[in-house]
Amino acid sequence: MTEEPSLPPATDTRGDVVIITGLAGAGRETAAHALEDMGWYVVYNIAPQLIWTLYELRASAVGRENRFAVVVDPRSGPFFNELSDVVADLRRADIRLRLLFLTADEPTLVRRFDSVRRPHPLQGEEGVLEGIRREREMLAPYRRMADLVIDTSPLNVHQLTMKMRTVFGTDEEQRLTVTLLSFGFKYGIPLEADHVSDVRFIPNPYWIPELKPKRGTDPEVSEYVLGDANAGEFVDRYLEMIAPVLRGYSSENKHFTTLAIGCTGGKHRSVAVSEKIGDELRRIGHPVRIRHRDLGRE
């Protein structure tokens, strides 16, 4: 085995390392993209001997919460044969290492290669099926040593992404994050909004001299806005309406959504209502971010 950087003795966990390998066409890149979307640092198709060095470089920049993933496959040539030794060394280090192996049945892999009209990397002068079988035999030892094997035959891209979030994501990353965005219609509707609601039907604090200079985040303004009977009913009905939407987004692997609430200038009514809806969504377990796009713009 090629000489490796010395690994520290096992103590407390310094971070996470995931090695993604498996059959071509089984979703290695999809799995890696899912980790990237969750904030993991991902490196594609590297020699196994470089994993620890790259992890240490990353850890020196971000510290103990380092989450690092690599995609390793036979395209790395003769270096790939040393993956088992590298995995054994890494498992003795003070990191949480998981070897993920992705596989699929032959009909599924043949269909996937046919759909993208690309040759299998190991087929040579033969057909795709021969390349698949050659690779499956080559990778058999790594399947046996894997911490997790995922058969992607019945999974589409979105389902595999959701599987990765379930296995490797934090509790918050597995939930839908909702952004409540208040805005003023006179400055334009936010382009990033998935849903837009208009609260200009609520009496405007702008016309109350003592409230005019204040903002929707001030208790006096919030009490005035939300004390209106129509405003209270709107919040209740809005939460009822949006509940199945958020459940549907979660089941369809959508992890971020923006709910925009607008009034005339984005200072009073939309701000107070957004804060209230955000509080209620947090109360039932949704991660919520609140942004007031036009607050201070007047």
mmCIF file of C-alpha atoms in Angstrom:
data_model
loop_
_atom_site.group_PDB
_atom_site.id
_atom_site.type_symbol
_atom_site.label_atom_id
_atom_site.label_comp_id
_atom_site.label_asym_id
_atom_site.label_seq_id
_atom_site.Cartn_x
_atom_site.Cartn_y
_atom_site.Cartn_z
ATOM 1 C CA MET A 1 0.000 0.000 0.000
ATOM 2 C CA THR A 2 1.211 3.499 -0.795
ATOM 3 C CA GLU A 3 2.374 5.402 2.286
ATOM 4 C CA GLU A 4 -0.518 7.346 3.813
ATOM 5 C CA PRO A 5 -0.554 10.483 5.962
ATOM 6 C CA SER A 6 -0.465 9.393 9.608
ATOM 7 C CA LEU A 7 -3.912 9.274 11.163
ATOM 8 C CA PRO A 8 -4.566 10.480 14.721
ATOM 9 C CA PRO A 9 -5.731 7.982 17.336
ATOM 10 C CA ALA A 10 -9.457 7.569 17.836
ATOM 11 C CA THR A 11 -10.794 10.010 20.429
ATOM 12 C CA ASP A 12 -13.939 12.071 20.030
ATOM 13 C CA THR A 13 -15.625 12.459 16.673
ATOM 14 C CA ARG A 14 -14.104 15.268 14.619
ATOM 15 C CA GLY A 15 -16.556 15.215 11.756
ATOM 16 C CA ASP A 16 -18.270 13.155 9.089
ATOM 17 C CA VAL A 17 -16.775 11.488 6.038
ATOM 18 C CA VAL A 18 -18.934 9.682 3.497
ATOM 19 C CA ILE A 19 -17.341 7.680 0.708
ATOM 20 C CA ILE A 20 -19.776 7.135 -2.159
ATOM 21 C CA THR A 21 -19.068 4.291 -4.521
ATOM 22 C CA GLY A 22 -21.040 1.695 -6.438
ATOM 23 C CA LEU A 23 -22.129 0.881 -9.944
ATOM 24 C CA ALA A 24 -22.072 3.393 -12.773
ATOM 25 C CA GLY A 25 -25.643 4.430 -13.491
ATOM 26 C CA ALA A 26 -26.799 3.661 -9.936
ATOM 27 C CA GLY A 27 -26.906 7.329 -8.902
ATOM 28 C CA ARG A 28 -23.501 8.191 -7.476
ATOM 29 C CA GLU A 29 -23.661 11.801 -8.701
ATOM 30 C CA THR A 30 -27.281 12.233 -7.594
ATOM 31 C CA ALA A 31 -26.307 11.066 -4.100
ATOM 32 C CA ALA A 32 -23.353 13.447 -4.078
ATOM 33 C CA HIS A 33 -25.481 16.387 -5.241
ATOM 34 C CA ALA A 34 -27.925 15.679 -2.408
ATOM 35 C CA LEU A 35 -25.110 15.992 0.122
ATOM 36 C CA GLU A 36 -23.877 19.179 -1.548
ATOM 37 C CA ASP A 37 -27.337 20.688 -1.245
ATOM 38 C CA MET A 38 -27.183 20.003 2.500
ATOM 39 C CA GLY A 39 -23.897 21.867 2.804
ATOM 40 C CA TRP A 40 -21.461 18.960 2.594
ATOM 41 C CA TYR A 41 -18.137 19.543 0.873
ATOM 42 C CA VAL A 42 -18.040 17.020 -1.972
ATOM 43 C CA VAL A 43 -15.153 15.955 -4.217
ATOM 44 C CA TYR A 44 -15.765 13.826 -7.274
ATOM 45 C CA ASN A 45 -13.691 10.945 -8.670
ATOM 46 C CA ILE A 46 -10.491 11.236 -6.676
ATOM 47 C CA ALA A 47 -7.822 8.690 -5.801
ATOM 48 C CA PRO A 48 -8.713 7.120 -2.419
ATOM 49 C CA GLN A 49 -5.253 7.961 -1.065
ATOM 50 C CA LEU A 50 -6.151 11.677 -1.149
ATOM 51 C CA ILE A 51 -9.270 11.416 1.019
ATOM 52 C CA TRP A 52 -7.589 12.027 4.374
ATOM 53 C CA THR A 53 -5.441 14.894 3.048
ATOM 54 C CA LEU A 54 -8.429 16.681 1.569
ATOM 55 C CA TYR A 55 -10.489 16.081 4.707
ATOM 56 C CA GLU A 56 -7.749 17.613 6.872
ATOM 57 C CA LEU A 57 -7.471 20.648 4.601
ATOM 58 C CA ARG A 58 -11.202 21.162 4.853
ATOM 59 C CA ALA A 59 -11.222 20.600 8.625
ATOM 60 C CA SER A 60 -8.483 23.199 9.134
ATOM 61 C CA ALA A 61 -10.825 25.762 7.575
ATOM 62 C CA VAL A 62 -14.209 24.837 9.073
ATOM 63 C CA GLY A 63 -13.321 23.045 12.303
ATOM 64 C CA ARG A 64 -14.886 20.069 14.023
ATOM 65 C CA GLU A 65 -18.231 20.224 12.237
ATOM 66 C CA ASN A 66 -16.596 19.279 8.950
ATOM 67 C CA ARG A 67 -18.901 17.249 6.689
ATOM 68 C CA PHE A 68 -16.908 15.840 3.802
ATOM 69 C CA ALA A 69 -17.910 13.408 1.041
ATOM 70 C CA VAL A 70 -16.050 11.863 -1.866
ATOM 71 C CA VAL A 71 -17.149 9.914 -4.896
ATOM 72 C CA VAL A 72 -14.711 7.088 -5.623
ATOM 73 C CA ASP A 73 -15.123 4.673 -8.509
ATOM 74 C CA PRO A 74 -13.030 2.582 -10.910
ATOM 75 C CA ARG A 75 -12.344 5.610 -13.111
ATOM 76 C CA SER A 76 -9.504 6.426 -10.712
ATOM 77 C CA GLY A 77 -7.652 3.523 -12.315
ATOM 78 C CA PRO A 78 -5.076 1.494 -10.357
ATOM 79 C CA PHE A 79 -5.492 3.776 -7.312
ATOM 80 C CA PHE A 80 -9.020 2.412 -6.830
ATOM 81 C CA ASN A 81 -7.664 -0.961 -5.762
ATOM 82 C CA GLU A 82 -6.372 0.582 -2.523
ATOM 83 C CA LEU A 83 -9.786 1.832 -1.401
ATOM 84 C CA SER A 84 -10.211 -1.012 1.097
ATOM 85 C CA ASP A 85 -6.926 -0.142 2.839
ATOM 86 C CA VAL A 86 -7.853 3.542 2.947
ATOM 87 C CA VAL A 87 -11.264 2.712 4.450
ATOM 88 C CA ALA A 88 -9.602 0.545 7.121
ATOM 89 C CA ASP A 89 -7.236 3.394 8.066
ATOM 90 C CA LEU A 90 -10.014 5.968 8.158
ATOM 91 C CA ARG A 91 -12.128 3.759 10.398
ATOM 92 C CA ARG A 92 -9.337 3.898 12.983
ATOM 93 C CA ALA A 93 -9.372 7.717 12.933
ATOM 94 C CA ASP A 94 -11.471 9.985 15.139
ATOM 95 C CA ILE A 95 -14.067 10.671 12.465
ATOM 96 C CA ARG A 96 -17.428 9.200 11.628
ATOM 97 C CA LEU A 97 -16.831 7.300 8.393
ATOM 98 C CA ARG A 98 -19.600 5.749 6.326
ATOM 99 C CA LEU A 99 -19.073 3.839 3.107
ATOM 100 C CA LEU A 100 -22.146 4.123 0.876
ATOM 101 C CA PHE A 101 -22.574 1.626 -1.941
ATOM 102 C CA LEU A 102 -25.148 2.286 -4.676
ATOM 103 C CA THR A 103 -26.406 -0.534 -6.844
ATOM 104 C CA ALA A 104 -29.241 -1.367 -9.238
ATOM 105 C CA ASP A 105 -30.436 -4.368 -11.205
ATOM 106 C CA GLU A 106 -29.215 -5.021 -14.748
ATOM 107 C CA PRO A 107 -32.402 -4.047 -16.640
ATOM 108 C CA THR A 108 -32.516 -0.714 -14.804
ATOM 109 C CA LEU A 109 -28.854 0.059 -15.483
ATOM 110 C CA VAL A 110 -29.137 -0.895 -19.156
ATOM 111 C CA ARG A 111 -32.203 1.326 -19.504
ATOM 112 C CA ARG A 112 -30.441 4.240 -17.831
ATOM 113 C CA PHE A 113 -27.395 3.992 -20.074
ATOM 114 C CA ASP A 114 -29.652 3.703 -23.103
ATOM 115 C CA SER A 115 -31.600 6.812 -22.092
ATOM 116 C CA VAL A 116 -28.470 8.985 -21.857
ATOM 117 C CA ARG A 117 -26.844 7.329 -24.894
ATOM 118 C CA ARG A 118 -23.512 6.910 -23.199
ATOM 119 C CA PRO A 119 -21.272 3.818 -23.074
ATOM 120 C CA HIS A 120 -20.528 2.067 -19.829
ATOM 121 C CA PRO A 121 -17.019 3.082 -18.670
ATOM 122 C CA LEU A 122 -15.907 -0.575 -18.485
ATOM 123 C CA GLN A 123 -17.587 -2.036 -21.547
ATOM 124 C CA GLY A 124 -14.607 -1.627 -23.889
ATOM 125 C CA GLU A 125 -15.399 -3.191 -27.259
ATOM 126 C CA GLU A 126 -18.265 -5.143 -25.762
ATOM 127 C CA GLY A 127 -21.798 -4.104 -24.911
ATOM 128 C CA VAL A 128 -23.179 -2.198 -21.925
ATOM 129 C CA LEU A 129 -24.323 -5.370 -20.172
ATOM 130 C CA GLU A 130 -20.813 -6.814 -20.190
ATOM 131 C CA GLY A 131 -19.467 -3.592 -18.713
ATOM 132 C CA ILE A 132 -22.090 -3.670 -15.958
ATOM 133 C CA ARG A 133 -21.243 -7.263 -15.059
ATOM 134 C CA ARG A 134 -17.516 -6.596 -15.076
ATOM 135 C CA GLU A 135 -17.948 -3.627 -12.756
ATOM 136 C CA ARG A 136 -20.305 -5.505 -10.421
ATOM 137 C CA GLU A 137 -17.704 -8.245 -9.988
ATOM 138 C CA MET A 138 -14.922 -5.693 -9.439
ATOM 139 C CA LEU A 139 -16.921 -3.843 -6.776
ATOM 140 C CA ALA A 140 -18.261 -6.884 -4.919
ATOM 141 C CA PRO A 141 -15.725 -6.569 -2.040
ATOM 142 C CA TYR A 142 -16.749 -2.948 -1.441
ATOM 143 C CA ARG A 143 -20.407 -3.848 -1.314
ATOM 144 C CA ARG A 144 -19.606 -6.358 1.419
ATOM 145 C CA MET A 145 -17.695 -3.807 3.501
ATOM 146 C CA ALA A 146 -20.228 -0.980 2.983
ATOM 147 C CA ASP A 147 -22.019 0.569 5.937
ATOM 148 C CA LEU A 148 -25.053 1.236 3.779
ATOM 149 C CA VAL A 149 -26.180 -0.303 0.485
ATOM 150 C CA ILE A 150 -28.945 1.433 -1.467
ATOM 151 C CA ASP A 151 -30.608 -0.324 -4.381
ATOM 152 C CA THR A 152 -31.771 2.527 -6.611
ATOM 153 C CA SER A 153 -33.661 0.327 -9.075
ATOM 154 C CA PRO A 154 -37.108 1.471 -7.857
ATOM 155 C CA LEU A 155 -36.007 5.052 -7.121
ATOM 156 C CA ASN A 156 -36.156 8.140 -9.299
ATOM 157 C CA VAL A 157 -33.805 11.100 -8.821
ATOM 158 C CA HIS A 158 -36.093 12.821 -6.309
ATOM 159 C CA GLN A 159 -36.635 9.677 -4.258
ATOM 160 C CA LEU A 160 -32.899 8.992 -4.043
ATOM 161 C CA THR A 161 -32.311 12.596 -2.976
ATOM 162 C CA MET A 162 -34.930 12.222 -0.259
ATOM 163 C CA LYS A 163 -33.319 8.951 0.852
ATOM 164 C CA MET A 164 -29.971 10.732 1.200
ATOM 165 C CA ARG A 165 -31.552 13.490 3.271
ATOM 166 C CA THR A 166 -33.198 10.919 5.515
ATOM 167 C CA VAL A 167 -29.961 9.022 6.111
ATOM 168 C CA PHE A 168 -27.403 11.822 6.236
ATOM 169 C CA GLY A 169 -29.339 15.000 6.996
ATOM 170 C CA THR A 170 -29.867 16.629 10.349
ATOM 171 C CA ASP A 171 -33.400 16.788 11.728
ATOM 172 C CA GLU A 172 -33.717 20.349 10.428
ATOM 173 C CA GLU A 173 -32.404 19.440 6.965
ATOM 174 C CA GLN A 174 -35.073 16.766 6.659
ATOM 175 C CA ARG A 175 -37.829 19.292 7.261
ATOM 176 C CA LEU A 176 -39.186 21.899 4.886
ATOM 177 C CA THR A 177 -37.763 25.355 5.623
ATOM 178 C CA VAL A 178 -40.316 28.136 5.169
ATOM 179 C CA THR A 179 -39.348 31.733 4.428
ATOM 180 C CA LEU A 180 -41.982 34.340 5.269
ATOM 181 C CA LEU A 181 -41.261 37.373 3.101
ATOM 182 C CA SER A 182 -43.079 40.649 3.712
ATOM 183 C CA PHE A 183 -43.052 43.212 0.907
ATOM 184 C CA GLY A 184 -44.695 46.351 -0.437
ATOM 185 C CA PHE A 185 -46.716 46.059 -3.639
ATOM 186 C CA LYS A 186 -45.553 49.506 -4.728
ATOM 187 C CA TYR A 187 -42.029 48.084 -4.965
ATOM 188 C CA GLY A 188 -43.038 45.016 -6.970
ATOM 189 C CA ILE A 189 -43.958 41.398 -6.268
ATOM 190 C CA PRO A 190 -40.984 39.232 -5.170
ATOM 191 C CA LEU A 191 -39.828 36.995 -7.999
ATOM 192 C CA GLU A 192 -38.747 34.246 -5.601
ATOM 193 C CA ALA A 193 -42.198 33.836 -4.042
ATOM 194 C CA ASP A 194 -43.994 30.489 -4.333
ATOM 195 C CA HIS A 195 -47.192 31.984 -2.890
ATOM 196 C CA VAL A 196 -48.254 35.635 -2.742
ATOM 197 C CA SER A 197 -50.969 36.983 -0.449
ATOM 198 C CA ASP A 198 -52.388 40.507 -0.211
ATOM 199 C CA VAL A 199 -53.190 41.964 3.214
ATOM 200 C CA ARG A 200 -54.164 45.442 2.020
ATOM 201 C CA PHE A 201 -57.716 44.664 3.188
ATOM 202 C CA ILE A 202 -56.572 45.250 6.791
ATOM 203 C CA PRO A 203 -56.939 48.817 8.146
ATOM 204 C CA ASN A 204 -53.664 50.642 7.559
ATOM 205 C CA PRO A 205 -51.709 51.901 10.601
ATOM 206 C CA TYR A 206 -50.191 54.487 8.262
ATOM 207 C CA TRP A 207 -53.250 56.655 8.865
ATOM 208 C CA ILE A 208 -52.886 56.555 12.657
ATOM 209 C CA PRO A 209 -50.495 59.409 13.567
ATOM 210 C CA GLU A 210 -48.905 57.678 16.552
ATOM 211 C CA LEU A 211 -48.433 54.426 14.570
ATOM 212 C CA LYS A 212 -47.302 55.870 11.243
ATOM 213 C CA PRO A 213 -43.588 56.163 12.145
ATOM 214 C CA LYS A 214 -43.501 52.705 13.766
ATOM 215 C CA ARG A 215 -43.055 49.325 12.096
ATOM 216 C CA GLY A 216 -44.955 46.060 12.012
ATOM 217 C CA THR A 217 -42.395 44.546 14.369
ATOM 218 C CA ASP A 218 -43.378 47.055 17.069
ATOM 219 C CA PRO A 219 -45.931 45.682 19.566
ATOM 220 C CA GLU A 220 -48.283 48.647 19.138
ATOM 221 C CA VAL A 221 -48.523 48.154 15.384
ATOM 222 C CA SER A 222 -48.770 44.363 15.651
ATOM 223 C CA GLU A 223 -51.623 44.619 18.151
ATOM 224 C CA TYR A 224 -53.452 47.118 15.937
ATOM 225 C CA VAL A 225 -53.077 44.990 12.785
ATOM 226 C CA LEU A 226 -53.814 41.608 14.312
ATOM 227 C CA GLY A 227 -56.579 42.989 16.480
ATOM 228 C CA ASP A 228 -58.701 43.480 13.377
ATOM 229 C CA ALA A 229 -61.266 40.674 13.109
ATOM 230 C CA ASN A 230 -60.601 40.111 9.416
ATOM 231 C CA ALA A 231 -56.850 39.948 10.028
ATOM 232 C CA GLY A 232 -57.296 37.316 12.725
ATOM 233 C CA GLU A 233 -59.533 35.226 10.499
ATOM 234 C CA PHE A 234 -57.102 35.605 7.594
ATOM 235 C CA VAL A 235 -54.205 34.235 9.656
ATOM 236 C CA ASP A 236 -56.264 31.247 10.807
ATOM 237 C CA ARG A 237 -57.535 30.458 7.308
ATOM 238 C CA TYR A 238 -54.088 31.005 5.780
ATOM 239 C CA LEU A 239 -52.547 28.447 8.125
ATOM 240 C CA GLU A 240 -55.298 25.959 7.259
ATOM 241 C CA MET A 241 -54.797 26.577 3.535
ATOM 242 C CA ILE A 242 -51.019 26.322 3.551
ATOM 243 C CA ALA A 243 -50.813 23.137 5.679
ATOM 244 C CA PRO A 244 -51.524 20.649 2.824
ATOM 245 C CA VAL A 245 -49.264 22.664 0.515
ATOM 246 C CA LEU A 246 -46.323 22.329 2.909
ATOM 247 C CA ARG A 247 -47.021 18.621 3.391
ATOM 248 C CA GLY A 248 -47.074 18.174 -0.377
ATOM 249 C CA TYR A 249 -43.831 20.074 -0.822
ATOM 250 C CA SER A 250 -42.166 17.835 1.760
ATOM 251 C CA SER A 251 -43.373 14.638 0.087
ATOM 252 C CA GLU A 252 -42.191 15.937 -3.304
ATOM 253 C CA ASN A 253 -38.669 16.581 -1.992
ATOM 254 C CA LYS A 254 -38.967 20.376 -1.930
ATOM 255 C CA HIS A 255 -36.998 21.624 1.053
ATOM 256 C CA PHE A 256 -37.358 25.390 0.750
ATOM 257 C CA THR A 257 -40.395 27.555 0.036
ATOM 258 C CA THR A 258 -41.084 31.276 0.156
ATOM 259 C CA LEU A 259 -44.460 32.620 1.255
ATOM 260 C CA ALA A 260 -44.808 36.307 0.438
ATOM 261 C CA ILE A 261 -47.216 38.608 2.282
ATOM 262 C CA GLY A 262 -47.727 42.049 0.775
ATOM 263 C CA CYS A 263 -49.236 45.379 1.765
ATOM 264 C CA THR A 264 -48.848 48.801 0.190
ATOM 265 C CA GLY A 265 -45.407 49.789 1.443
ATOM 266 C CA GLY A 266 -44.158 46.703 3.261
ATOM 267 C CA LYS A 267 -43.813 48.506 6.591
ATOM 268 C CA HIS A 268 -46.820 47.759 8.783
ATOM 269 C CA ARG A 269 -49.463 45.175 7.849
ATOM 270 C CA SER A 270 -47.425 42.675 5.852
ATOM 271 C CA VAL A 271 -44.667 42.765 8.469
ATOM 272 C CA ALA A 272 -47.008 42.110 11.401
ATOM 273 C CA VAL A 273 -48.898 39.349 9.595
ATOM 274 C CA SER A 274 -45.675 37.649 8.416
ATOM 275 C CA GLU A 275 -44.321 37.643 11.952
ATOM 276 C CA LYS A 276 -47.542 36.109 13.259
ATOM 277 C CA ILE A 277 -47.716 33.394 10.597
ATOM 278 C CA GLY A 278 -44.024 32.636 11.101
ATOM 279 C CA ASP A 279 -44.541 32.217 14.839
ATOM 280 C CA GLU A 280 -47.443 29.832 14.276
ATOM 281 C CA LEU A 281 -45.492 27.729 11.766
ATOM 282 C CA ARG A 282 -42.568 27.494 14.167
ATOM 283 C CA ARG A 283 -44.952 26.388 16.895
ATOM 284 C CA ILE A 284 -46.015 23.368 14.830
ATOM 285 C CA GLY A 285 -42.428 22.408 14.001
ATOM 286 C CA HIS A 286 -41.417 24.093 10.763
ATOM 287 C CA PRO A 287 -38.000 25.761 10.486
ATOM 288 C CA VAL A 288 -38.931 29.359 9.608
ATOM 289 C CA ARG A 289 -37.001 32.359 8.365
ATOM 290 C CA ILE A 290 -38.611 35.784 8.250
ATOM 291 C CA ARG A 291 -37.436 38.521 5.901
ATOM 292 C CA HIS A 292 -38.882 42.002 5.575
ATOM 293 C CA ARG A 293 -37.794 43.024 2.103
ATOM 294 C CA ASP A 294 -38.964 46.627 2.091
ATOM 295 C CA LEU A 295 -38.786 47.527 5.764
ATOM 296 C CA GLY A 296 -36.855 50.798 6.074
ATOM 297 C CA ARG A 297 -37.243 51.592 2.417
ATOM 298 C CA GLU A 298 -39.937 54.225 2.929
#
